[in-house]
XYZ file of N, CA and C in Angstrom:
798
model
N 0.836 -1.205 0.002
C -0.002 0.007 0.003
C 0.863 1.234 0.007
N 1.965 1.219 0.725
C 2.845 2.396 0.788
C 3.402 2.725 -0.559
N 3.838 1.637 -1.299
C 4.384 1.881 -2.647
C 3.303 2.441 -3.571
N 2.064 1.926 -3.436
C 1.005 2.397 -4.251
C 0.718 3.838 -4.005
N 0.677 4.266 -2.740
C 0.402 5.653 -2.363
C 1.521 6.560 -2.866
N 2.760 6.068 -2.710
C 3.897 6.860 -3.191
C 3.828 7.077 -4.689
N 3.498 5.991 -5.417
C 3.379 6.106 -6.878
C 2.286 7.088 -7.289
N 1.170 7.048 -6.589
C 0.091 7.971 -6.872
C 0.500 9.398 -6.670
N 1.215 9.642 -5.565
C 1.679 11.022 -5.277
C 2.674 11.475 -6.374
N 3.548 10.551 -6.758
C 4.531 10.897 -7.789
C 3.864 11.246 -9.114
N 2.845 10.429 -9.452
C 2.147 10.691 -10.718
C 1.412 12.016 -10.695
N 0.820 12.340 -9.545
C 0.111 13.635 -9.400
C 1.087 14.779 -9.515
N 2.255 14.640 -8.889
C 3.260 15.693 -8.963
C 3.758 15.870 -10.394
N 3.938 14.772 -11.090
C 4.413 14.839 -12.481
C 3.357 15.522 -13.355
N 2.079 15.220 -13.102
C 1.004 15.822 -13.884
C 0.956 17.321 -13.660
N 1.117 17.752 -12.396
C 1.112 19.183 -12.110
C 2.283 19.859 -12.778
N 3.449 19.254 -12.694
C 4.655 19.831 -13.324
C 4.473 19.947 -14.826
N 3.886 18.918 -15.443
C 3.667 18.956 -16.891
C 2.696 20.076 -17.269
N 1.655 20.267 -16.457
C 0.679 21.314 -16.766
C 1.313 22.699 -16.678
N 2.143 22.861 -15.635
C 2.826 24.157 -15.463
C 3.783 24.412 -16.606
N 4.489 23.363 -17.000
C 5.470 23.496 -18.105
C 4.757 23.870 -19.385
N 3.580 23.276 -19.629
C 2.863 23.568 -20.854
C 2.379 25.023 -20.842
N 1.883 25.479 -19.715
C 1.459 26.868 -19.584
C 2.635 27.810 -19.803
N 3.769 27.420 -19.259
C 4.989 28.239 -19.398
C 5.360 28.375 -20.895
N 5.261 27.270 -21.617
C 5.582 27.330 -23.041
C 4.557 28.172 -23.810
N 3.299 28.063 -23.446
C 2.280 28.832 -24.144
C 2.460 30.307 -23.923
N 2.741 30.723 -22.711
C 2.824 32.135 -22.414
C 4.058 32.796 -23.004
N 5.145 32.114 -22.963
C 6.378 32.743 -23.405
C 6.572 32.703 -24.917
N 5.874 31.795 -25.580
C 5.926 31.742 -27.024
C 7.348 31.913 -27.513
N 8.100 30.878 -27.411
C 9.553 30.826 -27.564
C 10.097 31.816 -28.584
N 9.465 31.921 -29.741
C 10.000 32.766 -30.797
C 10.014 34.230 -30.454
N 9.175 34.649 -29.480
C 9.157 36.071 -29.137
C 10.495 36.513 -28.606
N 11.142 35.633 -27.813
C 12.467 35.995 -27.285
C 13.463 36.286 -28.392
N 13.319 35.538 -29.508
C 14.215 35.746 -30.652
C 13.843 37.050 -31.303
N 12.535 37.296 -31.517
C 12.126 38.476 -32.228
C 12.487 39.770 -31.499
N 12.374 39.753 -30.182
C 12.654 40.943 -29.387
C 14.131 41.056 -29.014
N 14.877 39.985 -29.208
C 16.271 40.027 -28.840
C 16.440 40.099 -27.333
N 15.498 39.494 -26.612
C 15.516 39.562 -25.131
C 15.492 38.161 -24.578
N 15.969 38.024 -23.397
C 16.019 36.716 -22.730
C 14.679 36.437 -22.056
N 14.184 35.237 -22.247
C 12.927 34.861 -21.610
C 13.074 34.764 -20.088
N 12.038 35.075 -19.409
C 12.074 35.077 -17.947
C 11.992 33.655 -17.410
N 12.276 33.521 -16.125
C 12.292 32.206 -15.460
C 10.921 31.577 -15.488
N 10.851 30.256 -15.465
C 9.604 29.533 -15.534
C 8.677 29.780 -14.367
N 7.515 29.119 -14.441
C 6.482 29.395 -13.463
C 6.632 28.672 -12.121
N 7.471 27.633 -12.045
C 7.575 26.857 -10.806
C 8.368 27.670 -9.809
N 7.760 28.131 -8.741
C 8.411 28.984 -7.749
C 8.139 28.454 -6.347
N 8.961 28.833 -5.439
C 8.875 28.329 -4.063
C 7.884 29.098 -3.214
N 7.612 28.543 -2.056
C 6.671 29.157 -1.134
C 7.123 30.536 -0.672
N 8.422 30.745 -0.576
C 8.915 32.046 -0.135
C 8.527 33.133 -1.072
N 8.572 32.823 -2.372
C 8.192 33.838 -3.353
C 6.723 34.172 -3.242
N 5.905 33.147 -3.056
C 4.475 33.426 -2.905
C 4.202 34.277 -1.656
N 4.970 34.052 -0.604
C 4.785 34.833 0.609
C 5.123 36.309 0.329
N 6.187 36.504 -0.447
C 6.561 37.864 -0.806
C 5.500 38.516 -1.680
N 4.930 37.728 -2.572
C 3.889 38.263 -3.425
C 2.674 38.681 -2.638
N 2.318 37.899 -1.603
C 1.163 38.222 -0.786
C 1.370 39.564 -0.119
N 2.588 39.848 0.305
C 2.855 41.134 0.937
C 2.731 42.290 -0.037
N 2.899 42.016 -1.331
C 2.875 43.106 -2.294
C 1.507 43.283 -2.952
N 0.559 42.409 -2.614
C -0.768 42.532 -3.195
C -1.690 43.358 -2.281
N -2.898 43.637 -2.773
C -3.863 44.364 -1.971
C -4.256 43.514 -0.771
N -4.628 44.171 0.336
C -4.945 43.441 1.547
C -6.270 42.725 1.416
N -7.237 43.300 0.738
C -8.536 42.682 0.593
C -8.545 41.729 -0.585
N -9.040 40.514 -0.350
C -9.058 39.522 -1.418
C -10.120 39.929 -2.465
N -9.743 39.833 -3.709
C -10.595 40.234 -4.821
C -11.067 38.984 -5.554
N -12.300 38.994 -5.997
C -12.860 37.889 -6.773
C -13.235 38.395 -8.137
N -12.794 37.709 -9.152
C -13.129 38.140 -10.533
C -14.591 37.785 -10.818
N -15.341 38.732 -11.376
C -16.732 38.452 -11.679
C -16.878 37.580 -12.923
N -18.073 37.044 -13.129
C -18.359 36.282 -14.333
C -18.457 37.209 -15.523
N -18.273 36.641 -16.716
C -18.413 37.410 -17.952
C -19.851 37.930 -18.021
N -19.980 39.234 -18.260
C -21.281 39.853 -18.327
C -21.227 41.022 -19.319
N -21.799 40.820 -20.515
C -21.777 41.871 -21.539
C -22.390 43.197 -21.085
N -23.171 43.149 -19.988
C -23.823 44.356 -19.494
C -22.942 45.093 -18.468
N -21.765 44.564 -18.159
C -20.896 45.218 -17.179
C -20.483 46.585 -17.660
N -20.287 47.500 -16.731
C -19.903 48.869 -17.059
C -18.569 48.910 -17.774
N -18.466 49.783 -18.779
C -17.248 49.965 -19.552
C -16.742 51.394 -19.382
N -15.440 51.576 -19.397
C -14.898 52.919 -19.359
C -15.261 53.653 -20.649
N -15.239 54.962 -20.618
C -15.535 55.732 -21.826
C -14.525 55.379 -22.897
N -14.955 55.333 -24.131
C -14.192 55.030 -25.350
C -13.909 53.549 -25.536
N -14.046 52.696 -24.518
C -13.799 51.265 -24.676
C -14.872 50.690 -25.585
N -14.470 49.823 -26.496
C -15.377 49.294 -27.512
C -16.376 48.289 -26.915
N -17.564 48.352 -27.402
C -18.658 47.523 -26.895
C -18.478 46.046 -27.268
N -19.273 45.207 -26.655
C -19.203 43.763 -26.894
C -19.537 43.391 -28.324
N -20.264 44.236 -29.038
C -20.649 43.949 -30.415
C -19.555 44.320 -31.436
N -18.508 44.995 -30.967
C -17.443 45.396 -31.868
C -16.572 44.214 -32.247
N -15.940 44.283 -33.414
C -14.987 43.263 -33.848
C -13.848 43.152 -32.845
N -13.455 44.270 -32.245
C -12.390 44.319 -31.242
C -13.016 44.531 -29.846
N -14.006 43.693 -29.517
C -14.758 43.848 -28.287
C -13.910 44.093 -27.050
N -14.274 45.116 -26.278
C -13.652 45.464 -25.021
C -12.235 46.040 -25.189
N -11.864 46.371 -26.421
C -10.570 46.941 -26.669
C -10.529 48.451 -26.375
N -9.322 48.975 -26.230
C -9.100 50.409 -25.998
C -8.521 51.010 -27.266
N -9.294 51.818 -27.978
C -8.810 52.335 -29.273
C -7.992 53.637 -29.148
N -7.002 53.737 -30.027
C -6.247 54.962 -30.197
C -6.271 55.294 -31.687
N -6.752 56.512 -31.990
C -6.884 56.857 -33.379
C -8.319 56.699 -33.830
N -8.555 56.854 -35.114
C -9.888 56.813 -35.673
C -10.041 55.691 -36.684
N -11.125 54.931 -36.556
C -11.381 53.803 -37.455
C -11.753 54.360 -38.828
N -11.184 53.803 -39.885
C -11.531 54.170 -41.250
C -11.308 52.944 -42.154
N -12.160 52.829 -43.158
C -12.067 51.650 -44.038
C -10.727 51.603 -44.784
N -10.162 52.786 -44.979
C -8.892 52.843 -45.721
C -7.660 52.685 -44.846
N -7.886 52.427 -43.563
C -6.791 52.373 -42.593
C -6.690 50.979 -42.003
N -5.496 50.470 -41.803
C -5.286 49.177 -41.178
C -5.593 49.237 -39.692
N -6.150 48.146 -39.182
C -6.411 48.025 -37.746
C -5.328 47.130 -37.143
N -4.740 47.589 -36.067
C -3.724 46.829 -35.337
C -4.249 46.559 -33.949
N -4.350 45.278 -33.585
C -4.753 44.874 -32.254
C -3.539 44.359 -31.483
N -3.430 44.780 -30.234
C -2.342 44.324 -29.383
C -2.932 43.711 -28.105
N -2.779 42.393 -27.981
C -3.211 41.689 -26.768
C -2.070 41.744 -25.773
N -2.344 42.196 -24.552
C -1.325 42.296 -23.496
C -1.899 41.954 -22.126
N -1.008 41.563 -21.246
C -1.357 41.305 -19.820
C -0.404 42.200 -19.010
N -0.933 42.993 -18.091
C -0.101 43.932 -17.342
C 0.977 43.251 -16.474
N 0.839 41.937 -16.235
C 1.877 41.236 -15.482
C 2.846 40.448 -16.374
N 2.642 40.524 -17.680
C 3.451 39.766 -18.612
C 4.807 40.477 -18.849
N 5.914 39.863 -18.443
C 7.213 40.513 -18.641
C 7.555 40.794 -20.086
N 7.209 39.886 -20.974
C 7.532 40.088 -22.393
C 6.682 41.214 -22.974
N 5.486 41.377 -22.423
C 4.679 42.543 -22.859
C 5.336 43.856 -22.452
N 5.900 43.897 -21.277
C 6.593 45.098 -20.833
C 7.819 45.352 -21.738
N 8.505 44.305 -22.084
C 9.672 44.430 -22.976
C 9.200 44.913 -24.351
N 8.096 44.372 -24.817
C 7.558 44.767 -26.110
C 7.170 46.247 -26.072
N 6.517 46.670 -25.025
C 6.104 48.086 -24.916
C 7.318 49.000 -24.881
N 8.341 48.585 -24.163
C 9.553 49.403 -24.087
C 10.224 49.550 -25.459
N 10.165 48.467 -26.252
C 10.828 48.467 -27.558
C 9.975 49.048 -28.670
N 8.672 48.803 -28.615
C 7.813 49.114 -29.782
C 6.615 49.992 -29.473
N 6.292 50.151 -28.198
C 5.054 50.878 -27.809
C 4.973 52.269 -28.377
N 5.991 53.077 -28.176
C 5.990 54.480 -28.624
C 5.840 54.566 -30.120
N 6.497 53.703 -30.860
C 6.444 53.744 -32.314
C 5.040 53.370 -32.811
N 4.417 52.384 -32.186
C 3.062 52.031 -32.580
C 2.085 53.176 -32.284
N 2.221 53.760 -31.123
C 1.355 54.854 -30.761
C 1.541 56.041 -31.683
N 2.755 56.269 -32.169
C 3.011 57.345 -33.134
C 2.318 57.064 -34.472
N 2.355 55.797 -34.900
C 1.676 55.437 -36.146
C 0.182 55.755 -36.016
N -0.393 55.502 -34.818
C -1.805 55.804 -34.588
C -2.028 57.304 -34.548
N -1.144 58.030 -33.839
C -1.274 59.481 -33.734
C -1.141 60.170 -35.074
N -0.310 59.575 -35.958
C -0.090 60.142 -37.298
C -1.201 59.765 -38.288
N -2.176 58.991 -37.801
C -3.287 58.599 -38.658
C -2.982 57.480 -39.615
N -1.914 56.736 -39.395
C -1.521 55.670 -40.313
C -2.171 54.317 -39.996
N -2.534 54.118 -38.699
C -3.184 52.882 -38.293
C -4.280 53.227 -37.269
N -5.188 52.280 -37.093
C -6.160 52.330 -36.006
C -5.677 51.319 -34.997
N -5.209 51.765 -33.831
C -4.585 50.941 -32.837
C -5.564 50.597 -31.739
N -5.680 49.318 -31.409
C -6.595 48.875 -30.335
C -5.842 47.980 -29.371
N -5.732 48.419 -28.094
C -5.139 47.582 -27.083
C -6.245 46.711 -26.449
N -5.950 45.433 -26.322
C -6.922 44.506 -25.763
C -6.338 43.805 -24.530
N -6.867 44.103 -23.348
C -6.292 43.576 -22.101
C -6.644 42.110 -21.845
N -5.626 41.349 -21.448
C -5.810 39.984 -21.021
C -5.400 39.912 -19.535
N -5.782 38.854 -18.842
C -5.404 38.732 -17.434
C -5.222 37.270 -17.038
N -4.737 36.433 -17.965
C -4.573 35.018 -17.706
C -3.476 34.724 -16.704
N -2.530 35.645 -16.530
C -1.447 35.397 -15.579
C -1.963 35.351 -14.161
N -3.109 35.972 -13.884
C -3.684 35.928 -12.557
C -3.872 34.489 -12.069
N -4.235 33.583 -12.997
C -4.474 32.190 -12.596
C -3.189 31.478 -12.140
N -2.047 31.951 -12.632
C -0.784 31.327 -12.291
C -0.184 31.863 -10.977
N -0.627 33.032 -10.545
C -0.086 33.647 -9.348
C -1.215 34.125 -8.434
N -1.868 33.217 -7.729
C -3.001 33.609 -6.852
C -2.614 34.651 -5.816
N -1.352 34.621 -5.363
C -0.937 35.557 -4.327
C -0.897 36.990 -4.835
N -0.905 37.184 -6.132
C -0.884 38.549 -6.657
C -2.270 39.195 -6.574
N -3.263 38.394 -6.131
C -4.605 38.921 -5.886
C -5.177 39.611 -7.112
N -5.206 38.871 -8.226
C -5.778 39.387 -9.463
C -5.165 40.705 -9.927
N -3.862 40.793 -9.838
C -3.196 42.047 -10.182
C -3.430 42.494 -11.628
N -3.444 41.521 -12.547
C -3.685 41.884 -13.956
C -5.062 42.483 -14.121
N -6.066 41.853 -13.544
C -7.459 42.358 -13.645
C -7.605 43.676 -12.904
N -6.995 43.806 -11.729
C -7.086 45.051 -10.983
C -6.405 46.209 -11.708
N -5.248 45.885 -12.350
C -4.577 46.918 -13.107
C -5.404 47.352 -14.304
N -6.069 46.365 -14.941
C -6.961 46.716 -16.065
C -8.104 47.606 -15.588
N -8.665 47.279 -14.442
C -9.761 48.074 -13.884
C -9.280 49.512 -13.600
N -8.103 49.627 -13.028
C -7.534 50.968 -12.727
C -7.278 51.726 -14.025
N -6.860 50.989 -15.037
C -6.671 51.609 -16.377
C -7.993 52.215 -16.865
N -9.083 51.501 -16.614
C -10.386 52.037 -16.979
C -10.666 53.350 -16.282
N -10.288 53.468 -15.021
C -10.465 54.730 -14.306
C -9.619 55.838 -14.939
N -8.420 55.491 -15.392
C -7.526 56.454 -16.039
C -8.094 56.870 -17.400
N -8.698 55.948 -18.115
C -9.316 56.236 -19.399
C -10.412 57.305 -19.196
N -11.214 57.098 -18.173
C -12.273 58.059 -17.881
C -11.679 59.426 -17.531
N -10.494 59.448 -16.957
C -9.837 60.695 -16.577
C -9.093 61.336 -17.714
N -9.084 60.681 -18.863
C -8.454 61.252 -20.046
C -6.970 60.981 -20.180
N -6.421 60.032 -19.378
C -4.986 59.737 -19.465
C -4.764 58.217 -19.675
N -5.664 57.610 -20.402
C -5.568 56.165 -20.605
C -4.274 55.714 -21.239
N -3.879 56.391 -22.292
C -2.652 56.014 -22.989
C -1.433 56.136 -22.092
N -1.338 57.261 -21.393
C -0.175 57.486 -20.516
C -0.184 56.504 -19.344
N -1.375 56.227 -18.803
C -1.463 55.303 -17.676
C -1.033 53.905 -18.111
N -1.501 53.471 -19.248
C -1.090 52.163 -19.811
C 0.428 52.091 -19.861
N 1.079 53.128 -20.351
C 2.529 53.133 -20.456
C 3.211 53.122 -19.120
N 2.650 53.856 -18.131
C 3.241 53.928 -16.805
C 3.179 52.595 -16.085
N 2.073 51.892 -16.218
C 1.923 50.597 -15.536
C 2.982 49.614 -16.047
N 3.144 49.559 -17.349
C 4.160 48.662 -17.902
C 5.574 49.101 -17.513
N 5.817 50.392 -17.477
C 7.148 50.903 -17.114
C 7.489 50.575 -15.665
N 6.464 50.372 -14.824
C 6.690 50.106 -13.403
C 6.363 48.652 -13.039
N 6.353 47.777 -14.044
C 6.079 46.356 -13.752
C 7.133 45.796 -12.820
N 6.742 45.041 -11.777
C 7.710 44.456 -10.854
C 8.690 43.541 -11.575
N 9.916 43.503 -11.115
C 10.937 42.669 -11.770
C 10.668 41.185 -11.578
N 9.939 40.811 -10.494
C 9.574 39.430 -10.249
C 8.203 39.153 -10.799
N 8.096 38.257 -11.743
C 6.796 37.961 -12.343
C 5.861 37.417 -11.277
N 4.649 37.951 -11.258
C 3.640 37.506 -10.282
C 3.660 38.292 -9.001
N 4.626 39.221 -8.825
C 4.657 40.024 -7.604
C 3.455 40.949 -7.536
N 2.968 41.360 -8.685
C 1.725 42.113 -8.760
C 1.843 43.577 -8.337
N 0.677 44.209 -8.305
C 0.566 45.635 -7.913
C -0.399 45.757 -6.734
N -0.100 46.645 -5.836
C -1.068 46.997 -4.807
C -2.003 48.038 -5.352
N -3.152 48.188 -4.715
C -4.064 49.281 -5.112
C -3.410 50.630 -4.904
N -2.616 50.771 -3.824
C -1.930 52.025 -3.581
C -0.986 52.363 -4.738
N -0.313 51.386 -5.276
C 0.575 51.609 -6.406
C -0.237 52.044 -7.624
N -1.323 51.353 -7.878
C -2.157 51.652 -9.034
C -2.753 53.062 -8.921
N -3.013 53.486 -7.715
C -3.503 54.864 -7.499
C -2.376 55.871 -7.762
N -1.185 55.572 -7.230
C -0.045 56.470 -7.412
C 0.342 56.632 -8.862
N 0.136 55.604 -9.649
C 0.454 55.676 -11.084
C -0.372 56.770 -11.771
N -1.492 57.150 -11.176
C -2.321 58.219 -11.737
C -1.564 59.536 -11.776
N -0.804 59.803 -10.719
C -0.001 61.019 -10.700
C 1.123 60.936 -11.716
N 1.713 59.745 -11.839
C 2.789 59.577 -12.845
C 2.256 59.788 -14.245
N 0.962 59.499 -14.427
C 0.340 59.692 -15.751
C -0.114 61.129 -15.995
N 0.116 61.977 -14.983
C -0.201 63.421 -15.160
C -1.435 63.947 -14.509
N -2.107 63.134 -13.696
C -3.326 63.602 -13.025
C -2.966 64.405 -11.754
N -3.778 65.360 -11.463
C -3.602 66.170 -10.260
C -4.943 66.768 -9.861
N -4.999 67.329 -8.677
C -6.196 68.034 -8.210
C -7.422 67.155 -8.186
N -8.564 67.779 -8.589
C -9.834 67.062 -8.537
C -9.873 65.863 -9.483
N -9.171 65.962 -10.609
C -9.156 64.836 -11.562
C -8.459 63.650 -10.942
N -7.372 63.896 -10.206
C -6.691 62.798 -9.524
C -7.545 62.236 -8.401
N -8.204 63.094 -7.662
C -9.042 62.628 -6.546
C -10.163 61.709 -7.057
N -10.752 62.097 -8.203
C -11.823 61.282 -8.790
C -11.270 59.944 -9.259
N -10.114 59.973 -9.883
C -9.460 58.715 -10.308
C -9.154 57.835 -9.119
N -8.574 58.425 -8.070
C -8.186 57.652 -6.883
C -9.386 56.999 -6.216
N -10.536 57.655 -6.273
C -11.761 57.108 -5.669
C -12.327 55.968 -6.502
N -11.946 55.947 -7.796
C -12.465 54.909 -8.700
C -11.706 53.588 -8.594
N -10.445 53.676 -8.149
C -9.577 52.486 -8.189
C -9.928 51.406 -7.134
N -9.980 51.767 -5.814
C -10.169 50.706 -4.804
C -11.453 49.889 -4.940
N -12.530 50.475 -5.414
C -13.760 49.617 -5.575
C -13.648 48.682 -6.785
N -12.554 48.777 -7.524
C -12.342 47.944 -8.707
C -13.557 48.071 -9.631
N -13.818 49.340 -9.936
C -15.020 49.702 -10.700
C -15.178 48.947 -12.012
N -14.062 48.671 -12.677
C -14.152 48.085 -14.033
C -13.586 46.641 -14.057
N -13.754 45.961 -12.949
C -13.328 44.553 -12.923
C -14.171 43.730 -13.880
N -15.418 44.116 -14.056
C -16.273 43.433 -15.036
C -15.752 43.555 -16.448
N -15.233 44.738 -16.777
C -14.626 44.944 -18.088
C -13.421 44.009 -18.278
N -12.573 43.933 -17.210
C -11.394 43.037 -17.267
C -11.841 41.591 -17.490
N -12.898 41.173 -16.813
C -13.395 39.798 -16.951
C -13.922 39.542 -18.382
N -14.635 40.540 -18.922
C -15.181 40.401 -20.275
C -14.067 40.337 -21.328
N -13.040 41.171 -21.159
C -11.927 41.142 -22.126
C -11.160 39.838 -22.009
N -11.006 39.355 -20.786
C -10.339 38.050 -20.596
C -11.110 36.945 -21.263
N -12.447 37.045 -21.206
C -13.272 36.042 -21.882
C -13.118 36.107 -23.382
N -12.998 37.319 -23.925
C -12.798 37.474 -25.370
C -11.444 36.901 -25.787
N -10.459 37.063 -24.921
C -9.114 36.522 -25.133
C -9.154 35.007 -25.238
N -9.874 34.377 -24.313
C -10.015 32.904 -24.331
C -10.767 32.471 -25.577
N -11.874 33.158 -25.883
C -12.719 32.741 -27.001
C -11.974 32.856 -28.322
N -11.063 33.809 -28.400
C -10.327 34.034 -29.652
C -9.185 33.038 -29.808
N -8.885 32.287 -28.756
C -7.819 31.294 -28.837
C -6.470 31.890 -29.028
N -6.243 33.091 -28.488
C -4.934 33.741 -28.594
C -3.898 32.893 -27.861
N -2.778 32.537 -28.504
C -1.827 31.616 -27.883
C -1.012 32.167 -26.744
N -0.923 33.473 -26.619
C -0.131 34.074 -25.547
C 0.002 35.553 -25.752
N 0.708 36.219 -24.871
C 0.932 37.657 -25.021
C 2.423 37.973 -24.981
N 2.824 39.043 -25.693
C 2.011 39.908 -26.517
C 1.634 39.215 -27.819
N 0.474 39.540 -28.335
C 0.061 39.088 -29.666
C -0.374 40.324 -30.426
N 0.165 40.501 -31.615
C -0.135 41.673 -32.430
C -0.772 41.242 -33.738
N -1.971 41.760 -34.022
C -2.695 41.406 -35.228
C -2.775 42.613 -36.150
N -2.440 42.415 -37.400
C -2.577 43.430 -38.420
C -3.732 43.042 -39.347
N -4.787 43.825 -39.295
C -5.982 43.504 -40.108
C -6.453 42.077 -39.868
N -6.428 41.664 -38.616
C -6.964 40.358 -38.237
C -5.987 39.205 -38.312
N -4.804 39.463 -38.841
C -3.796 38.375 -38.981
C -2.646 38.638 -38.019
N -2.322 37.611 -37.223
C -1.215 37.792 -36.238
C 0.106 37.919 -37.015
N 0.874 38.951 -36.653
C 2.165 39.097 -37.321
C 3.118 38.067 -36.798
N 4.071 37.599 -37.590
C 5.000 36.556 -37.138
C 5.720 36.953 -35.878
N 5.910 35.962 -34.967
C 6.589 36.239 -33.706
C 7.973 36.834 -33.924
N 8.654 36.408 -34.977
C 9.994 36.884 -35.265
C 10.003 38.347 -35.640
N 8.807 38.927 -35.980
C 8.717 40.320 -36.369
C 8.394 41.251 -35.189
N 8.112 40.696 -34.006
C 7.687 41.501 -32.879
C 8.766 42.498 -32.477
N 10.020 42.144 -32.667
C 11.093 43.041 -32.291
C 11.155 44.304 -33.117
N 10.508 44.273 -34.290
C 10.432 45.450 -35.183
C 9.004 45.595 -35.661
N 8.045 45.401 -34.769
C 6.641 45.361 -35.129
C 6.161 46.637 -35.814
N 6.584 47.787 -35.298
C 6.139 49.060 -35.883
C 6.586 49.180 -37.328
N 7.836 48.843 -37.599
C 8.349 48.915 -38.975
C 7.617 47.906 -39.864
N 7.399 46.703 -39.361
C 6.700 45.662 -40.125
C 5.271 46.147 -40.470
N 4.603 46.716 -39.476
C 3.232 47.170 -39.694
C 3.194 48.336 -40.663
N 4.146 49.275 -40.510
C 4.182 50.420 -41.390
C 4.375 50.003 -42.853
N 5.182 48.964 -43.038
C 5.470 48.472 -44.385
C 4.283 47.712 -44.991
N 3.535 47.027 -44.130
C 2.466 46.109 -44.640
C 1.064 46.653 -44.428
N 0.895 47.808 -43.860
C -0.424 48.382 -43.663
C -1.055 48.819 -44.943
N -2.368 49.099 -44.861
C -3.068 49.682 -46.021
C -2.502 51.077 -46.300
N -2.180 51.370 -47.522
C -1.623 52.663 -47.887
C -2.689 53.590 -48.414
């Protein structure tokens, strides 16, 4: 009986390890490291000490992600559930003669932060110059891998919604990625998400209104809906960049803006 119990435990441990390894491969999408010229981060298997540290860095109140609900409140300008880019955050103006670029990202994804550092400003300039219609689409699948982060990806998305309402959505998006913790899964506290509002340029009454919007996690429903769209679309991982509905090759992510500028509708 002892040998049988031991074998069962070993098989269960092997199954868990295999599941984690598969998720690790899916998220990191090996070719992205080549395209960005960056080193992939450490795998998902981490010790209890790291989880304890993460717990200290998360919000004190436990947050529960709501169910997908198309009727959930959306920040201003966020695309409705009936849109082709449902729940996305648009920059620029949609036009039939203009290419649409979708960027799927997770605020806790290290490679997304690397992508934003390397390509974010150039993509946003293409949108500002009227050359593309840029839509950011938030994912939050990393929350499932790091419970101690207390839904940091979803909470960051919700806070982003508050910043969108305050008129600094683009800058807030950039600030959150620029301040991503060096340890994957360490997450953000609500206090940090509130402070990022000042870094994005808010002050006075506008900042006070933003700060009051963050702790209630006003747009957690939006985060849940966008996460559902991410799953339904079968997106293999983040970052994922689509040009007119077609995902650009992973090897091109390191020069995504140039690739898009060359292949967009003229």
